[in-house]
Short mmCIF file of C-alpha atoms in Angstrom, two decimals:
data_model
loop_
_atom_site.label_atom_id
_atom_site.label_comp_id
_atom_site.label_asym_id
_atom_site.label_seq_id
_atom_site.Cartn_x
_atom_site.Cartn_y
_atom_site.Cartn_z
CA MET A 1037 -25.18 -22.06 -19.85
CA ARG A 1038 -21.77 -19.62 -20.64
CA PRO A 1039 -21.97 -17.81 -24.46
CA SER A 1040 -20.00 -19.45 -26.77
CA ARG A 1041 -18.37 -15.50 -27.67
CA SER A 1042 -18.74 -13.88 -24.34
CA PRO A 1043 -16.05 -11.40 -23.28
CA HIS A 1044 -12.60 -11.67 -20.78
CA VAL A 1045 -9.48 -10.85 -19.58
CA CYS A 1046 -6.31 -13.41 -19.65
CA TRP A 1047 -4.96 -13.66 -15.83
CA PRO A 1048 -1.49 -12.50 -16.72
CA ASP A 1049 -3.46 -9.60 -18.04
CA LEU A 1050 -5.66 -8.38 -14.74
CA ALA A 1051 -2.86 -9.36 -13.02
CA ARG A 1052 -1.04 -5.94 -14.46
CA VAL A 1053 -3.46 -4.28 -15.67
CA LEU A 1054 -4.09 -4.50 -10.75
CA ALA A 1055 -0.10 -4.35 -10.09
CA SER A 1056 0.08 -1.10 -13.16
CA GLN A 1057 -2.54 0.62 -11.10
CA LEU A 1058 -1.54 0.10 -7.69
CA ILE A 1059 1.50 1.30 -8.31
CA VAL A 1060 0.65 4.88 -9.84
CA TRP A 1061 -2.27 6.09 -7.13
CA HIS A 1062 1.23 4.16 -4.62
CA HIS A 1063 3.89 6.43 -5.96
CA LEU A 1064 0.48 9.10 -6.33
CA LEU A 1065 -0.11 9.38 -2.47
CA PHE A 1066 3.67 8.54 -1.85
CA PHE A 1067 5.55 12.24 -2.87
CA GLY A 1068 4.54 15.80 -3.22
CA PRO A 1069 2.32 17.83 -1.04
CA LEU A 1070 -1.06 16.91 -2.87
CA MET A 1071 -1.01 13.25 -0.90
CA VAL A 1072 -0.09 15.10 2.30
CA ALA A 1073 -3.65 17.61 2.10
CA VAL A 1074 -5.49 14.28 0.27
CA ARG A 1075 -4.75 12.19 3.55
CA PRO A 1076 -7.14 14.11 6.58
CA LEU A 1077 -9.99 12.13 3.58
CA ALA A 1078 -8.88 8.78 4.10
CA PRO A 1079 -6.44 8.51 6.14
CA ASP A 1080 -6.27 4.64 6.41
CA LEU A 1081 -6.17 4.37 2.58
CA VAL A 1082 -3.55 6.82 1.56
CA GLY A 1083 -1.09 4.88 4.64
CA TRP A 1084 -1.90 1.66 2.81
CA LEU A 1085 -1.78 2.96 -0.80
CA ALA A 1086 1.76 5.26 0.22
CA ASP A 1087 3.39 1.69 1.97
CA ASP A 1088 2.03 -0.69 2.10
CA ALA A 1089 1.00 -1.05 -2.23
CA ARG A 1090 4.03 -1.40 -2.74
CA GLN A 1091 4.19 -5.01 -2.20
CA VAL A 1092 2.46 -5.06 -5.59
CA VAL A 1093 6.60 -5.35 -6.86
CA GLN A 1094 5.55 -8.67 -6.12
CA VAL A 1095 2.84 -9.02 -8.78
CA PHE A 1096 5.61 -7.91 -11.53
CA LEU A 1097 8.30 -9.80 -10.35
CA VAL A 1098 6.57 -13.02 -10.35
CA LEU A 1099 4.38 -12.27 -14.11
CA GLY A 1100 7.85 -10.49 -15.85
CA GLY A 1101 9.25 -14.36 -14.42
CA TYR A 1102 5.92 -16.03 -16.34
CA LEU A 1103 6.38 -14.24 -19.17
CA ALA A 1104 9.62 -15.21 -19.68
CA ALA A 1105 10.44 -18.81 -19.38
CA VAL A 1106 6.71 -18.92 -22.00
CA ARG A 1107 10.04 -17.72 -24.17
CA LEU A 1108 12.83 -18.76 -23.11
CA LEU A 1109 12.28 -22.08 -22.22
CA PRO A 1110 9.96 -25.58 -22.51
CA ALA A 1111 6.60 -26.47 -20.68
CA ALA A 1112 6.99 -29.33 -18.89
CA GLY A 1113 4.81 -30.89 -20.08
CA ALA A 1114 3.53 -29.25 -23.33
CA GLN A 1115 4.57 -33.04 -24.72
CA ALA A 1116 4.18 -35.46 -22.42
CA GLY A 1117 6.05 -38.90 -24.18
CA GLY A 1118 7.75 -36.82 -26.78
CA PRO A 1119 11.21 -35.64 -26.98
CA PRO A 1120 12.29 -32.87 -25.07
CA ALA A 1121 11.81 -29.19 -26.04
CA SER A 1122 14.78 -26.71 -26.99
CA PRO A 1123 15.72 -23.52 -25.30
CA THR A 1124 14.66 -20.26 -27.73
CA VAL A 1125 18.56 -18.43 -27.27
CA PRO A 1126 20.46 -20.55 -29.28
CA TRP A 1127 24.12 -19.17 -27.45
CA ARG A 1128 25.22 -17.00 -30.81
CA GLN A 1129 22.60 -15.22 -29.73
CA TRP A 1130 22.91 -14.32 -26.33
CA LEU A 1131 23.75 -11.29 -26.52
CA THR A 1132 21.75 -10.12 -28.94
CA ARG A 1133 18.64 -10.98 -27.14
CA ALA A 1134 20.47 -8.49 -24.11
CA LYS A 1135 20.69 -6.01 -26.88
CA ALA A 1136 17.77 -6.40 -27.74
CA ARG A 1137 16.08 -6.69 -24.30
CA PHE A 1138 17.96 -3.34 -23.07
CA LEU A 1139 16.43 -1.71 -26.03
CA ARG A 1140 12.93 -3.02 -25.30
CA LEU A 1141 13.51 -1.60 -21.18
CA ALA A 1142 15.46 1.63 -22.80
CA VAL A 1143 13.19 2.55 -25.87
CA PRO A 1144 10.25 4.01 -23.54
CA LEU A 1145 11.61 4.93 -21.48
CA TRP A 1146 14.68 7.75 -22.50
CA PRO A 1147 11.67 10.28 -23.31
CA ALA A 1148 9.51 8.90 -20.16
CA LEU A 1149 13.53 10.30 -19.30
CA LEU A 1150 13.65 14.06 -20.06
CA LEU A 1151 10.79 14.49 -19.06
CA ALA A 1152 11.68 14.39 -15.24
CA LEU A 1153 14.43 15.68 -15.67
CA ALA A 1154 12.13 18.93 -17.36
CA THR A 1155 9.68 18.86 -14.13
CA ALA A 1156 11.46 17.73 -10.92
CA TRP A 1157 14.18 21.07 -13.12
CA LEU A 1158 10.54 22.67 -13.23
CA ALA A 1159 9.23 21.09 -9.16
CA ARG A 1160 12.95 22.87 -7.83
CA TRP A 1161 11.90 26.02 -9.06
CA CYS A 1162 8.12 26.49 -7.95
CA MET A 1163 8.41 24.23 -4.77
CA ALA A 1164 11.52 22.53 -1.81
CA ASP A 1165 10.34 18.93 -1.24
CA ALA A 1166 12.98 16.73 0.09
CA ASP A 1167 11.60 14.12 -2.37
CA THR A 1168 11.90 15.72 -5.71
CA PRO A 1169 15.33 14.55 -7.96
CA ALA A 1170 18.04 17.12 -7.54
CA ALA A 1171 20.26 17.87 -11.07
CA PRO A 1172 22.68 14.75 -12.28
CA ASP A 1173 25.66 15.84 -13.46
CA LEU A 1174 26.68 13.55 -16.87
CA ARG A 1175 27.78 10.30 -15.49
CA GLY A 1176 23.69 9.82 -12.66
CA LEU A 1177 22.74 11.18 -16.77
CA LEU A 1178 24.85 8.20 -18.30
CA ALA A 1179 23.42 6.04 -15.11
CA ASN A 1180 20.24 6.39 -16.08
CA PHE A 1181 19.45 6.37 -18.54
CA THR A 1182 21.72 2.85 -18.93
CA LEU A 1183 19.64 1.24 -15.85
CA THR A 1184 22.83 0.81 -13.93
CA GLN A 1185 22.12 3.89 -11.57
CA ASP A 1186 22.11 1.62 -8.64
CA LEU A 1187 25.43 -0.34 -9.95
CA LEU A 1188 27.30 3.58 -9.56
CA ALA A 1189 24.64 4.47 -6.65
CA GLU A 1190 23.80 7.43 -8.51
CA PRO A 1191 20.24 8.91 -8.04
CA ALA A 1192 17.60 8.07 -9.79
CA LEU A 1193 15.23 10.49 -11.86
CA THR A 1194 12.38 9.17 -11.61
CA ALA A 1195 9.60 6.62 -9.41
CA GLY A 1196 10.54 2.58 -10.19
CA LEU A 1197 14.18 2.68 -12.43
CA TRP A 1198 15.76 0.35 -9.89
CA TYR A 1199 12.87 -2.31 -11.06
CA LEU A 1200 13.12 -1.94 -14.49
CA ALA A 1201 16.75 -2.29 -13.93
CA ILE A 1202 16.37 -5.24 -11.99
CA ASP A 1203 14.01 -7.20 -14.69
CA LEU A 1204 16.79 -6.60 -17.28
CA GLN A 1205 19.44 -8.44 -14.47
CA LEU A 1206 17.12 -10.97 -14.22
CA TYR A 1207 15.99 -11.51 -17.52
CA LEU A 1208 19.40 -12.43 -19.03
CA GLY A 1209 20.58 -14.38 -16.17
CA LEU A 1210 16.81 -16.57 -17.43
CA ALA A 1211 18.01 -16.47 -21.24
CA LEU A 1212 21.75 -16.39 -20.33
CA LEU A 1213 20.11 -20.32 -18.79
CA ALA A 1214 18.59 -21.08 -21.85
CA ALA A 1215 21.87 -20.24 -23.54
CA LEU A 1216 23.39 -23.19 -21.23
CA LEU A 1217 20.83 -25.45 -21.77
CA ALA A 1218 20.76 -25.56 -25.39
CA HIS A 1219 24.60 -27.96 -24.94
CA ALA A 1220 22.97 -30.63 -22.85
CA PRO A 1221 21.64 -33.35 -24.23
CA ALA A 1222 18.13 -32.89 -24.78
CA ALA A 1223 16.85 -35.19 -22.63
CA TRP A 1224 18.45 -33.12 -19.48
CA ARG A 1225 17.15 -30.15 -20.33
CA ARG A 1226 14.12 -30.02 -18.52
CA PRO A 1227 15.87 -31.18 -15.45
CA LEU A 1228 18.79 -28.97 -15.80
CA ALA A 1229 16.13 -26.17 -16.31
CA LEU A 1230 14.46 -27.10 -12.83
CA ALA A 1231 17.10 -27.45 -10.75
CA ALA A 1232 19.11 -24.36 -11.10
CA VAL A 1233 15.42 -22.05 -11.83
CA ALA A 1234 15.18 -24.18 -7.98
CA ALA A 1235 17.95 -23.60 -6.33
CA CYS A 1236 18.43 -19.35 -7.35
CA GLY A 1237 14.66 -19.76 -6.25
CA ALA A 1238 16.28 -21.57 -2.66
CA GLY A 1239 18.85 -19.74 -2.49
CA ALA A 1240 16.86 -16.30 -2.54
CA LEU A 1241 14.27 -17.08 0.05
CA TRP A 1242 16.50 -18.57 2.08
CA VAL A 1243 20.38 -16.42 2.06
CA TRP A 1244 20.26 -13.51 -0.68
CA ASN A 1245 16.94 -12.08 -0.04
CA LEU A 1246 17.70 -11.79 3.62
CA ASP A 1247 20.56 -9.60 2.74
CA PRO A 1248 18.86 -5.70 2.59
CA HIS A 1249 22.13 -4.41 0.72
CA GLY A 1250 21.62 -6.77 -2.01
CA ASP A 1251 18.93 -4.59 -3.56
CA ILE A 1252 20.65 -3.82 -6.14
CA TRP A 1253 21.37 -6.82 -7.51
CA ALA A 1254 19.24 -9.63 -9.10
CA PRO A 1255 19.67 -12.64 -6.95
CA TYR A 1256 18.02 -10.32 -4.01
CA PHE A 1257 14.55 -11.15 -5.55
CA ALA A 1258 15.23 -14.47 -7.44
CA GLY A 1259 12.87 -16.12 -5.69
CA SER A 1260 9.35 -13.98 -6.56
CA TYR A 1261 10.73 -15.30 -10.49
CA ALA A 1262 11.92 -18.93 -10.33
CA LEU A 1263 8.20 -18.23 -8.48
CA GLY A 1264 7.02 -17.18 -11.90
CA VAL A 1265 8.97 -19.12 -14.22
CA LEU A 1266 7.93 -22.84 -11.91
CA ALA A 1267 4.14 -21.15 -11.80
CA TRP A 1268 4.87 -21.15 -16.03
CA TRP A 1269 6.02 -24.96 -16.23
CA ILE A 1270 2.95 -26.01 -13.91
CA ARG A 1271 0.15 -24.93 -16.04
CA GLY A 1272 1.97 -26.92 -18.74
CA LEU A 1273 1.79 -30.24 -16.52
CA ALA A 1274 0.05 -33.41 -17.69
CA PRO A 1275 -1.80 -34.36 -16.13
CA ARG A 1276 -4.43 -32.64 -13.29
CA SER A 1277 -2.37 -35.06 -10.65
CA ALA A 1278 1.17 -34.37 -11.30
CA ARG A 1279 0.77 -30.45 -11.51
CA LEU A 1280 -1.34 -30.48 -8.60
CA LEU A 1281 1.52 -32.54 -6.26
CA ALA A 1282 3.83 -30.05 -8.30
CA THR A 1283 1.63 -27.18 -6.89
CA LEU A 1284 2.10 -28.56 -3.43
CA VAL A 1285 5.70 -29.07 -3.19
CA VAL A 1286 5.99 -24.99 -4.02
CA ALA A 1287 3.75 -24.34 -1.73
CA ALA A 1288 5.46 -26.68 0.50
CA VAL A 1289 8.79 -24.84 0.00
CA VAL A 1290 7.16 -21.29 -0.30
CA LEU A 1291 5.55 -22.08 3.91
CA LEU A 1292 9.57 -22.91 5.67
CA ALA A 1293 10.86 -20.09 3.05
CA LEU A 1294 8.09 -18.40 5.42
CA GLU A 1295 8.25 -19.45 8.61
CA HIS A 1296 12.41 -19.26 8.07
CA ALA A 1297 11.50 -15.29 7.78
CA TRP A 1298 8.55 -14.47 7.79
CA ARG A 1299 8.04 -11.84 4.49
CA SER A 1300 4.32 -10.24 3.75
CA ARG A 1301 5.12 -9.82 -0.35
CA LEU A 1302 7.19 -13.41 -0.54
CA VAL A 1303 3.12 -14.42 0.83
CA VAL A 1304 2.73 -11.95 -2.60
CA ALA A 1305 4.46 -13.29 -4.53
CA GLY A 1306 3.92 -16.47 -3.94
CA LEU A 1307 -0.12 -15.98 -4.25
CA THR A 1308 0.37 -14.50 -8.19
CA ALA A 1309 2.47 -17.80 -8.97
CA LEU A 1310 -0.51 -20.19 -8.02
CA VAL A 1311 -3.21 -17.96 -10.03
CA LEU A 1312 -0.69 -17.96 -13.33
CA ALA A 1313 -0.26 -21.43 -12.69
CA TRP A 1314 -3.80 -22.08 -12.25
CA GLY A 1315 -5.92 -19.25 -13.41
CA ARG A 1316 -7.98 -19.65 -16.70
CA ASP A 1317 -9.54 -16.80 -18.29
CA LEU A 1318 -12.03 -13.88 -16.83
CA TRP A 1319 -15.46 -14.02 -18.49
CA LEU A 1320 -16.88 -10.56 -18.37
CA PRO A 1321 -20.37 -9.59 -18.12
CA ARG A 1322 -19.78 -6.73 -20.32
CA ALA A 1323 -17.33 -6.39 -24.30
CA GLY A 1324 -17.19 -2.79 -23.02
CA LEU A 1325 -14.77 -3.38 -19.48
CA ALA A 1326 -13.16 -6.68 -20.98
CA THR A 1327 -11.67 -3.90 -23.71
CA ALA A 1328 -10.80 -1.84 -21.56
CA LEU A 1329 -9.30 -3.97 -19.08
CA GLN A 1330 -7.28 -5.40 -22.18
CA GLY A 1331 -6.93 -1.59 -23.15
CA LEU A 1332 -5.26 -0.88 -19.42
CA ALA A 1333 -3.04 -3.90 -19.90
CA ARG A 1334 -1.56 -2.33 -23.91
CA ILE A 1335 -0.82 0.18 -22.33
CA SER A 1336 0.36 -0.24 -18.73
CA TYR A 1337 4.04 0.03 -19.13
CA GLY A 1338 3.56 3.30 -20.59
CA LEU A 1339 1.91 4.41 -17.74
CA PHE A 1340 4.69 2.64 -15.59
CA LEU A 1341 7.47 5.01 -16.98
CA LEU A 1342 5.59 8.74 -17.47
CA HIS A 1343 2.92 9.30 -13.97
CA TYR A 1344 6.00 10.26 -11.69
CA PRO A 1345 7.07 12.85 -14.49
CA LEU A 1346 3.34 14.34 -14.34
CA SER A 1347 2.65 13.43 -11.00
CA LEU A 1348 6.10 16.81 -10.33
CA LEU A 1349 4.87 18.51 -12.29
CA VAL A 1350 1.03 18.81 -11.23
CA ASN A 1351 2.35 18.53 -7.34
CA SER A 1352 4.76 21.79 -8.69
CA LEU A 1353 1.56 23.75 -10.58
CA TRP A 1354 -0.58 23.14 -7.88
CA TRP A 1355 1.96 23.95 -5.31
CA TRP A 1356 3.00 26.99 -7.67
CA LEU A 1357 -0.22 28.76 -7.53
CA LEU A 1358 -1.95 27.87 -3.67
CA GLY A 1359 1.58 27.92 -1.73
CA PRO A 1360 0.80 26.71 1.54
CA GLU A 1361 -2.64 26.66 1.36
CA GLY A 1362 -3.65 24.16 -0.63
CA LEU A 1363 -2.77 21.65 2.03
CA GLU A 1364 -6.08 22.41 2.97
CA ARG A 1365 -8.29 22.28 0.30
CA PRO A 1366 -8.30 18.17 0.73
CA LEU A 1367 -11.43 18.04 -1.89
CA LEU A 1368 -9.35 20.20 -4.52
CA ALA A 1369 -6.39 18.39 -4.65
CA LEU A 1370 -7.85 15.10 -4.94
CA SER A 1371 -8.70 16.24 -7.52
CA ALA A 1372 -5.92 16.97 -8.78
CA LEU A 1373 -4.39 13.51 -7.63
CA LEU A 1374 -7.77 12.24 -9.92
CA LEU A 1375 -6.10 14.63 -12.64
CA THR A 1376 -2.77 12.85 -12.75
CA TRP A 1377 -4.40 10.45 -12.67
CA ALA A 1378 -6.66 10.58 -16.10
CA LEU A 1379 -3.03 12.01 -17.98
CA SER A 1380 -1.06 9.62 -17.02
CA LEU A 1381 -3.73 7.55 -18.68
CA ALA A 1382 -2.96 10.03 -21.84
CA GLY A 1383 0.57 9.94 -21.52
CA GLY A 1384 0.48 6.68 -21.25
CA ALA A 1385 -1.31 5.09 -23.92
CA ALA A 1386 1.26 8.02 -26.51
CA LEU A 1387 4.11 6.62 -25.49
CA THR A 1388 2.30 2.87 -25.93
CA ARG A 1389 0.92 4.27 -30.08
CA TRP A 1390 4.73 6.32 -29.59
CA VAL A 1391 6.39 2.50 -29.89
CA GLU A 1392 4.14 0.01 -31.20
CA ARG A 1393 4.18 2.62 -34.67
CA GLY A 1394 7.83 4.73 -34.22
CA ALA A 1395 10.38 2.75 -32.93
CA PRO A 1396 12.72 2.12 -34.46
CA LEU A 1397 13.52 -1.10 -33.72
CA PRO A 1398 11.75 -4.34 -33.38
CA LEU A 1399 10.25 -3.87 -30.90
CA GLY A 1400 8.54 -7.70 -30.28
CA ALA A 1401 5.77 -9.09 -28.33
CA ARG A 1402 6.86 -8.47 -25.22
CA LEU A 1403 7.83 -5.17 -24.73
CA LEU A 1404 4.66 -4.39 -23.66
CA PRO A 1405 1.18 -6.90 -23.56
CA ALA A 1406 0.31 -8.69 -26.06
CA THR A 1407 -2.45 -8.13 -27.92
CA PRO A 1408 -5.92 -10.64 -26.96
CA ARG A 1409 -5.16 -13.44 -29.69
CA ARG A 1410 -1.70 -12.66 -29.88
CA ARG A 1411 -1.03 -13.92 -26.36
CA ARG A 1412 -4.34 -16.53 -26.27
CA THR A 1413 -2.46 -18.26 -28.84
CA GLU A 1414 0.80 -18.32 -26.73
CA LEU A 1415 -0.28 -19.52 -23.65
CA ALA A 1416 -2.08 -22.52 -25.58
CA SER A 1417 0.15 -24.63 -25.45
CA ALA A 1418 -0.21 -23.70 -21.27
CA GLY A 1419 -3.29 -25.63 -21.44
#
């Protein structure tokens, strides 16, 4: 019999941990001379991490839609038989929510960008690497600090910045939908929300996601984000047969979209949505393992922001100390990569603590992963 006080980790936290660690190693093995030096040790693994591991971004997109829906939209079946719940974003609060969301992303980002500027300057001085960001002008700085770099065709100063810009666009779009629903008759809010999310998701899967020039705008990624929203609604359906039917309908739509145009990223998104819709807490044999996973989930955003500047730093020092001869020392290069990873974890934890304790604004629960108790409370209504 399972002990009543067994340690556990909820699936959103586990997904966040796995995705953040994979994206960190993707970037560590995609940029810089350390990647070249370490490749002979495990060429297939390094090649997979450097290329295919980028698909894990779909996990972030689906999880982003799921967690945004928890806060912005009513669960489809949370009050079966009762009056529909109201969206949590009255129209008059939309601009306030937009500002708060931007600051939640930007406040931790700004010090990370300053570090990226410093380490990129060091990298340009220590080594000649085509992937090292060039020194930006004032327009480029403002674009990066306001998450508009892709819209203004300015080079990004750090890896993954495009994702933060897209996450902001997607969140604001869903918040706008919630605000518009507040003006609809109460009985129509859920059907209208479902219709709007399904229409946007279908438009992305069949049209917008097939245009490679559209990847600087939210509609390109709206299919994966919509799957996250639908996973939240499916999780709240009752009875179980209704959940199963809704799951089969969404799965059929995904399969039809894959038949229309195969995309491995859509497979990852669909599987992630399935786990979020049906997964329960993962019970672990040891409390220490659960604590470690919860801690990694909590610092995942800080880790995401700092790993690339710290990778630039270690790569620069490596090349300055060893030069081309370092390319012939793969074991030492692996040690340097592991050091970069450890520094990134420590830096992510430090940035997380600074944001939680010292940032001068109400951050709320969604800047960083919620504590296990708060997350359990937040997801309780979803069954």
